[in-house]
């Protein structure tokens, strides 16, 4: 998909394909799902060659090229990561992304149509786009924060409560929760990387601003830098939170496993002496006086019970049943 938006005499116009640069104003060309034909036309008409050679920043005589992997909410409200290349010139802005639809750019176009006065040149338009991307990242972090609150409540339930059918919540439930936290940690880590890349792009945009003639734009970019850092700090906080929850789940998992091992250990300790007594009376000796006693059977049963109770009493007095 190729879209061109140009501004001339305070009017915004959108045309399909790659448009010509107007006599006045600026031009924004958006190319999704990198098309070799479109890139060739872009190279021939405007001398734009977005080959970064594995670098995130590249400059030539006319343009500055900035590569970043950024996060955005799609139409289904799910986070997606896209590689985006910004090509910034004096009157030309080109955005190339690896998908058919990068939602922050659509929102920027809608905002540009509503408030054309906010974009008077290519740099102010790029600031508007970057602000929209930062807002989208904030939405992703907010959604992660809500999920972590639900996970924290689940962990509290797993730590001491039972499920609706009376079954004690155990290792399998904790394992599912831990896997979900691992996914959240990976997503937050990617969001942090996205914010670092976005902050780098904003810093380079700030470097392109004329400090004397574009003071208002510089003020807006400084505010954007603060907003980007704010979202990054929020993401770092949620990353610390998910780490804390992971440690909590691992601790509960160890406790649950130790409880299971303790139960089997107590069962073994209780039944080991009775097994010894039963083994003794199961021996095939020719002379065993208890066999001829009147209450020999009762005595052997009593001895077996006493042998089972004595370890249980000892374990309870030691507090190992708690």
Tab-separated table of C-alpha atoms in Angstrom:
chain	number	residue	atom	x	y	z
A	1	UNK	CA	0.000	0.000	0.000
A	2	UNK	CA	1.318	3.467	-0.987
A	3	UNK	CA	-0.209	6.716	0.240
A	4	UNK	CA	0.963	10.258	-0.355
A	5	UNK	CA	-0.224	13.237	1.652
A	6	UNK	CA	0.870	16.742	0.794
A	7	UNK	CA	0.076	20.097	2.281
A	8	UNK	CA	-0.134	23.259	0.241
A	9	UNK	CA	-1.666	26.573	1.325
A	10	UNK	CA	-3.009	24.995	4.559
A	11	UNK	CA	-4.886	22.302	2.623
A	12	UNK	CA	-4.271	18.591	3.189
A	13	UNK	CA	-4.726	16.281	0.224
A	14	UNK	CA	-4.270	12.516	0.007
A	15	UNK	CA	-3.498	10.774	-3.279
A	16	UNK	CA	-2.716	7.136	-4.102
A	17	UNK	CA	0.795	6.264	-5.187
A	18	UNK	CA	3.864	8.454	-4.973
A	19	UNK	CA	2.971	12.097	-5.586
A	20	UNK	CA	5.145	14.932	-6.788
A	21	UNK	CA	6.588	17.331	-4.272
A	22	UNK	CA	4.379	20.468	-4.189
A	23	UNK	CA	5.857	23.882	-4.956
A	24	UNK	CA	5.213	24.875	-1.351
A	25	UNK	CA	4.447	22.901	1.777
A	26	UNK	CA	5.631	19.348	2.372
A	27	UNK	CA	4.964	15.797	1.253
A	28	UNK	CA	4.471	12.629	3.308
A	29	UNK	CA	4.799	9.270	1.544
A	30	UNK	CA	3.771	6.138	3.426
A	31	UNK	CA	4.736	2.735	2.007
A	32	UNK	CA	3.591	-0.492	3.655
A	33	UNK	CA	4.906	-3.996	2.932
A	34	UNK	CA	8.032	-2.755	1.228
A	35	UNK	CA	7.442	-2.863	-2.532
A	36	UNK	CA	10.537	-3.026	-4.805
A	37	UNK	CA	8.697	-1.119	-7.538
A	38	UNK	CA	7.669	1.644	-5.135
A	39	UNK	CA	11.190	1.830	-3.695
A	40	UNK	CA	12.645	2.107	-7.185
A	41	UNK	CA	10.229	4.937	-8.006
A	42	UNK	CA	11.074	6.624	-4.706
A	43	UNK	CA	14.781	6.328	-5.493
A	44	UNK	CA	14.433	7.682	-9.014
A	45	UNK	CA	12.116	10.578	-8.164
A	46	UNK	CA	13.462	11.768	-4.806
A	47	UNK	CA	16.850	10.036	-4.508
A	48	UNK	CA	15.674	8.192	-1.395
A	49	UNK	CA	17.598	4.965	-0.778
A	50	UNK	CA	16.581	3.390	2.571
A	51	UNK	CA	19.439	0.875	2.772
A	52	UNK	CA	20.683	1.196	6.336
A	53	UNK	CA	23.256	-1.618	6.106
A	54	UNK	CA	22.300	-2.989	9.555
A	55	UNK	CA	22.591	0.427	11.182
A	56	UNK	CA	19.809	2.283	12.977
A	57	UNK	CA	20.885	5.760	11.808
A	58	UNK	CA	22.227	6.890	8.449
A	59	UNK	CA	22.601	10.317	6.854
A	60	UNK	CA	23.425	11.572	3.380
A	61	UNK	CA	23.405	15.007	1.748
A	62	UNK	CA	19.591	15.247	1.628
A	63	UNK	CA	18.015	12.946	4.193
A	64	UNK	CA	18.436	11.310	7.572
A	65	UNK	CA	17.356	7.654	7.773
A	66	UNK	CA	16.151	6.242	11.106
A	67	UNK	CA	15.307	2.574	11.679
A	68	UNK	CA	13.315	1.433	14.714
A	69	UNK	CA	11.310	-1.612	15.775
A	70	UNK	CA	8.164	-0.212	17.355
A	71	UNK	CA	5.091	-1.628	19.077
A	72	UNK	CA	1.488	-0.733	18.300
A	73	UNK	CA	-2.007	-1.985	19.023
A	74	UNK	CA	-3.686	-3.479	15.975
A	75	UNK	CA	-7.383	-3.262	15.174
A	76	UNK	CA	-8.005	-6.345	17.345
A	77	UNK	CA	-6.362	-4.555	20.310
A	78	UNK	CA	-3.388	-6.903	20.291
A	79	UNK	CA	0.223	-5.678	20.454
A	80	UNK	CA	2.324	-6.093	17.328
A	81	UNK	CA	5.922	-5.136	16.575
A	82	UNK	CA	6.901	-3.546	13.279
A	83	UNK	CA	10.145	-2.396	11.717
A	84	UNK	CA	9.708	1.200	10.593
A	85	UNK	CA	12.108	3.385	8.606
A	86	UNK	CA	11.733	7.165	8.789
A	87	UNK	CA	13.294	9.199	5.977
A	88	UNK	CA	13.334	12.877	6.902
A	89	UNK	CA	14.212	15.742	4.582
A	90	UNK	CA	13.506	19.463	4.586
A	91	UNK	CA	10.134	19.099	2.868
A	92	UNK	CA	9.755	15.342	2.544
A	93	UNK	CA	8.894	12.631	5.068
A	94	UNK	CA	8.824	8.966	4.045
A	95	UNK	CA	7.655	6.136	6.310
A	96	UNK	CA	8.303	2.527	5.333
A	97	UNK	CA	7.040	-0.361	7.437
A	98	UNK	CA	6.980	-4.134	7.121
A	99	UNK	CA	3.202	-4.532	7.283
A	100	UNK	CA	0.170	-3.565	5.274
A	101	UNK	CA	-1.202	-1.480	8.121
A	102	UNK	CA	0.655	0.314	10.909
A	103	UNK	CA	-2.133	1.739	13.079
A	104	UNK	CA	-0.256	4.764	14.537
A	105	UNK	CA	0.218	6.110	11.016
A	106	UNK	CA	-3.509	5.823	10.358
A	107	UNK	CA	-4.229	7.744	13.559
A	108	UNK	CA	-1.670	10.375	12.558
A	109	UNK	CA	-3.450	10.821	9.223
A	110	UNK	CA	-6.777	11.241	10.990
A	111	UNK	CA	-5.287	13.788	13.407
A	112	UNK	CA	-3.641	15.605	10.509
A	113	UNK	CA	-6.990	15.868	8.758
A	114	UNK	CA	-8.646	17.262	11.904
A	115	UNK	CA	-5.833	19.574	13.002
A	116	UNK	CA	-3.694	20.526	10.006
A	117	UNK	CA	-2.260	23.489	11.932
A	118	UNK	CA	-0.242	21.080	14.098
A	119	UNK	CA	1.864	19.998	11.101
A	120	UNK	CA	3.427	22.892	9.243
A	121	UNK	CA	6.447	21.015	7.889
A	122	UNK	CA	7.919	17.516	7.676
A	123	UNK	CA	9.556	17.714	11.127
A	124	UNK	CA	6.395	18.777	12.940
A	125	UNK	CA	4.490	16.012	11.132
A	126	UNK	CA	7.092	13.467	12.219
A	127	UNK	CA	6.735	14.709	15.809
A	128	UNK	CA	2.984	14.129	15.536
A	129	UNK	CA	3.551	10.587	14.256
A	130	UNK	CA	6.066	9.771	17.007
A	131	UNK	CA	3.677	11.106	19.645
A	132	UNK	CA	0.985	8.767	18.334
A	133	UNK	CA	3.382	5.814	18.449
A	134	UNK	CA	4.302	6.683	22.036
A	135	UNK	CA	0.609	6.834	22.977
A	136	UNK	CA	0.119	3.405	21.419
A	137	UNK	CA	2.968	1.965	23.468
A	138	UNK	CA	1.383	3.452	26.573
A	139	UNK	CA	-1.840	1.597	25.743
A	140	UNK	CA	0.085	-1.666	25.432
A	141	UNK	CA	1.732	-1.117	28.828
A	142	UNK	CA	-1.645	-0.299	30.385
A	143	UNK	CA	-3.115	-3.549	29.059
A	144	UNK	CA	-0.152	-5.478	30.462
A	145	UNK	CA	-0.626	-3.752	33.834
A	146	UNK	CA	-4.275	-4.874	33.960
A	147	UNK	CA	-3.266	-8.452	33.163
A	148	UNK	CA	-0.626	-8.375	35.903
A	149	UNK	CA	-3.212	-7.221	38.435
A	150	UNK	CA	-5.389	-10.194	37.515
A	151	UNK	CA	-2.364	-12.485	37.749
A	152	UNK	CA	-1.516	-11.118	41.200
A	153	UNK	CA	-5.055	-11.927	42.349
A	154	UNK	CA	-4.706	-15.442	40.917
A	155	UNK	CA	-1.424	-15.951	42.767
A	156	UNK	CA	-3.085	-14.833	46.018
A	157	UNK	CA	-5.769	-17.449	45.415
A	158	UNK	CA	-3.229	-20.143	44.630
A	159	UNK	CA	-1.254	-19.389	47.780
A	160	UNK	CA	-3.920	-20.504	50.232
A	161	UNK	CA	-7.329	-21.134	48.738
A	162	UNK	CA	-9.073	-23.950	46.905
A	163	UNK	CA	-10.956	-24.127	43.654
A	164	UNK	CA	-14.753	-24.145	43.460
A	165	UNK	CA	-14.978	-27.943	43.589
A	166	UNK	CA	-12.937	-28.123	46.807
A	167	UNK	CA	-9.775	-29.296	45.086
A	168	UNK	CA	-6.602	-27.743	46.388
A	169	UNK	CA	-4.908	-25.612	43.759
A	170	UNK	CA	-1.501	-27.111	43.172
A	171	UNK	CA	1.572	-27.355	40.983
A	172	UNK	CA	-0.175	-27.509	37.590
A	173	UNK	CA	-2.114	-24.304	38.305
A	174	UNK	CA	1.081	-22.536	39.367
A	175	UNK	CA	2.867	-23.758	36.251
A	176	UNK	CA	0.199	-22.244	33.987
A	177	UNK	CA	0.461	-18.938	35.851
A	178	UNK	CA	4.254	-18.961	35.560
A	179	UNK	CA	4.094	-19.564	31.807
A	180	UNK	CA	1.728	-16.615	31.449
A	181	UNK	CA	4.124	-14.413	33.419
A	182	UNK	CA	6.976	-15.493	31.158
A	183	UNK	CA	4.980	-14.331	28.132
A	184	UNK	CA	4.248	-11.017	29.853
A	185	UNK	CA	7.926	-10.524	30.664
A	186	UNK	CA	8.902	-11.104	27.041
A	187	UNK	CA	6.273	-8.625	25.852
A	188	UNK	CA	7.366	-5.964	28.358
A	189	UNK	CA	11.022	-6.474	27.422
A	190	UNK	CA	10.139	-5.904	23.772
A	191	UNK	CA	8.170	-2.783	24.740
A	192	UNK	CA	11.215	-1.460	26.607
A	193	UNK	CA	13.352	-2.012	23.524
A	194	UNK	CA	10.691	-0.277	21.448
A	195	UNK	CA	10.762	2.747	23.752
A	196	UNK	CA	14.542	2.907	23.606
A	197	UNK	CA	14.370	2.890	19.800
A	198	UNK	CA	11.619	5.522	19.839
A	199	UNK	CA	13.659	7.715	22.200
A	200	UNK	CA	16.609	7.466	19.806
A	201	UNK	CA	14.438	8.579	16.873
A	202	UNK	CA	13.053	11.517	18.874
A	203	UNK	CA	16.561	12.615	19.861
A	204	UNK	CA	17.675	12.633	16.230
A	205	UNK	CA	14.543	14.557	15.274
A	206	UNK	CA	15.402	17.095	17.968
A	207	UNK	CA	18.863	17.395	16.449
A	208	UNK	CA	17.320	18.371	13.104
A	209	UNK	CA	15.393	21.288	14.622
A	210	UNK	CA	16.741	24.799	14.197
A	211	UNK	CA	17.078	26.105	17.752
A	212	UNK	CA	16.618	29.725	16.702
A	213	UNK	CA	13.757	29.591	14.186
A	214	UNK	CA	11.819	26.570	15.483
A	215	UNK	CA	11.616	27.177	19.211
A	216	UNK	CA	7.969	26.156	19.464
A	217	UNK	CA	8.643	22.855	17.698
A	218	UNK	CA	11.661	22.270	19.911
A	219	UNK	CA	9.472	22.786	22.994
A	220	UNK	CA	6.981	20.233	21.679
A	221	UNK	CA	9.757	17.744	20.983
A	222	UNK	CA	11.149	18.243	24.496
A	223	UNK	CA	7.687	17.435	25.853
A	224	UNK	CA	7.608	14.356	23.631
A	225	UNK	CA	10.989	13.248	25.011
A	226	UNK	CA	9.567	13.525	28.532
A	227	UNK	CA	6.472	11.529	27.498
A	228	UNK	CA	8.607	8.805	25.921
A	229	UNK	CA	10.706	8.565	29.081
A	230	UNK	CA	7.525	8.413	31.162
A	231	UNK	CA	6.179	5.450	29.198
A	232	UNK	CA	9.598	3.811	29.399
A	233	UNK	CA	9.647	4.208	33.189
A	234	UNK	CA	6.137	2.745	33.379
A	235	UNK	CA	7.285	-0.238	31.327
A	236	UNK	CA	10.324	-0.666	33.600
A	237	UNK	CA	8.036	-0.599	36.660
A	238	UNK	CA	5.776	-3.270	35.165
A	239	UNK	CA	8.881	-5.296	34.253
A	240	UNK	CA	10.000	-5.207	37.897
A	241	UNK	CA	6.475	-6.174	38.929
A	242	UNK	CA	6.374	-9.196	36.648
A	243	UNK	CA	9.779	-10.272	37.980
A	244	UNK	CA	8.428	-10.033	41.525
A	245	UNK	CA	5.373	-12.097	40.579
A	246	UNK	CA	7.606	-14.676	38.896
A	247	UNK	CA	9.658	-15.022	42.079
A	248	UNK	CA	6.450	-15.327	44.096
A	249	UNK	CA	5.155	-18.114	41.859
A	250	UNK	CA	8.488	-19.944	41.978
A	251	UNK	CA	8.466	-19.668	45.772
A	252	UNK	CA	4.904	-21.011	45.954
A	253	UNK	CA	5.847	-23.767	43.532
A	254	UNK	CA	8.721	-24.834	45.790
A	255	UNK	CA	6.436	-24.755	48.835
A	256	UNK	CA	3.802	-26.880	47.082
A	257	UNK	CA	6.405	-29.402	45.964
A	258	UNK	CA	7.917	-29.526	49.451
A	259	UNK	CA	4.470	-30.136	50.904
A	260	UNK	CA	3.942	-33.056	48.546
A	261	UNK	CA	7.324	-34.533	49.436
A	262	UNK	CA	6.574	-33.998	53.148
A	263	UNK	CA	3.281	-35.901	52.905
A	264	UNK	CA	4.925	-38.922	51.304
A	265	UNK	CA	7.794	-38.769	53.796
A	266	UNK	CA	5.376	-38.795	56.754
A	267	UNK	CA	3.411	-41.670	55.234
A	268	UNK	CA	6.639	-43.633	54.815
A	269	UNK	CA	7.750	-42.867	58.379
A	270	UNK	CA	4.386	-43.906	59.838
A	271	UNK	CA	4.046	-47.191	57.964
A	272	UNK	CA	7.668	-48.307	58.141
A	273	UNK	CA	7.531	-49.696	61.758
A	274	UNK	CA	4.227	-51.591	61.152
A	275	UNK	CA	5.793	-53.055	58.032
A	276	UNK	CA	8.742	-54.201	60.140
A	277	UNK	CA	6.376	-55.842	62.646
A	278	UNK	CA	4.398	-57.543	59.850
A	279	UNK	CA	7.635	-58.763	58.295
A	280	UNK	CA	8.789	-60.177	61.620
A	281	UNK	CA	5.595	-62.159	62.134
A	282	UNK	CA	5.643	-63.315	58.549
A	283	UNK	CA	8.892	-65.216	59.092
A	284	UNK	CA	8.655	-69.004	58.891
A	285	UNK	CA	10.149	-69.998	62.276
A	286	UNK	CA	9.360	-73.377	63.814
A	287	UNK	CA	9.014	-71.870	67.300
A	288	UNK	CA	6.999	-68.624	67.710
A	289	UNK	CA	5.379	-68.495	71.178
A	290	UNK	CA	2.814	-65.796	70.279
A	291	UNK	CA	1.078	-68.234	67.939
A	292	UNK	CA	-0.028	-70.405	70.880
A	293	UNK	CA	-1.130	-67.561	73.167
A	294	UNK	CA	-4.808	-66.938	73.730
A	295	UNK	CA	-4.557	-63.228	72.844
A	296	UNK	CA	-1.541	-63.488	70.544
A	297	UNK	CA	-3.374	-62.047	67.526
A	298	UNK	CA	-4.692	-59.089	69.549
A	299	UNK	CA	-1.227	-58.436	70.888
A	300	UNK	CA	0.305	-58.389	67.400
A	301	UNK	CA	-2.377	-55.958	66.127
A	302	UNK	CA	-1.815	-53.708	69.162
A	303	UNK	CA	1.938	-53.801	68.598
A	304	UNK	CA	1.428	-52.815	64.949
A	305	UNK	CA	-0.790	-49.842	65.899
A	306	UNK	CA	1.655	-48.674	68.569
A	307	UNK	CA	4.500	-48.910	66.067
A	308	UNK	CA	2.516	-46.684	63.688
A	309	UNK	CA	1.413	-44.157	66.328
A	310	UNK	CA	4.790	-43.581	67.924
A	311	UNK	CA	6.407	-42.033	64.780
A	312	UNK	CA	3.240	-40.007	64.134
A	313	UNK	CA	3.284	-38.592	67.685
A	314	UNK	CA	6.966	-37.747	67.363
A	315	UNK	CA	6.440	-36.006	64.002
A	316	UNK	CA	3.501	-34.005	65.386
A	317	UNK	CA	5.444	-32.894	68.495
A	318	UNK	CA	8.274	-31.714	66.259
A	319	UNK	CA	5.772	-29.611	64.274
A	320	UNK	CA	6.527	-31.252	60.946
A	321	UNK	CA	2.817	-31.596	60.113
A	322	UNK	CA	2.343	-27.823	59.842
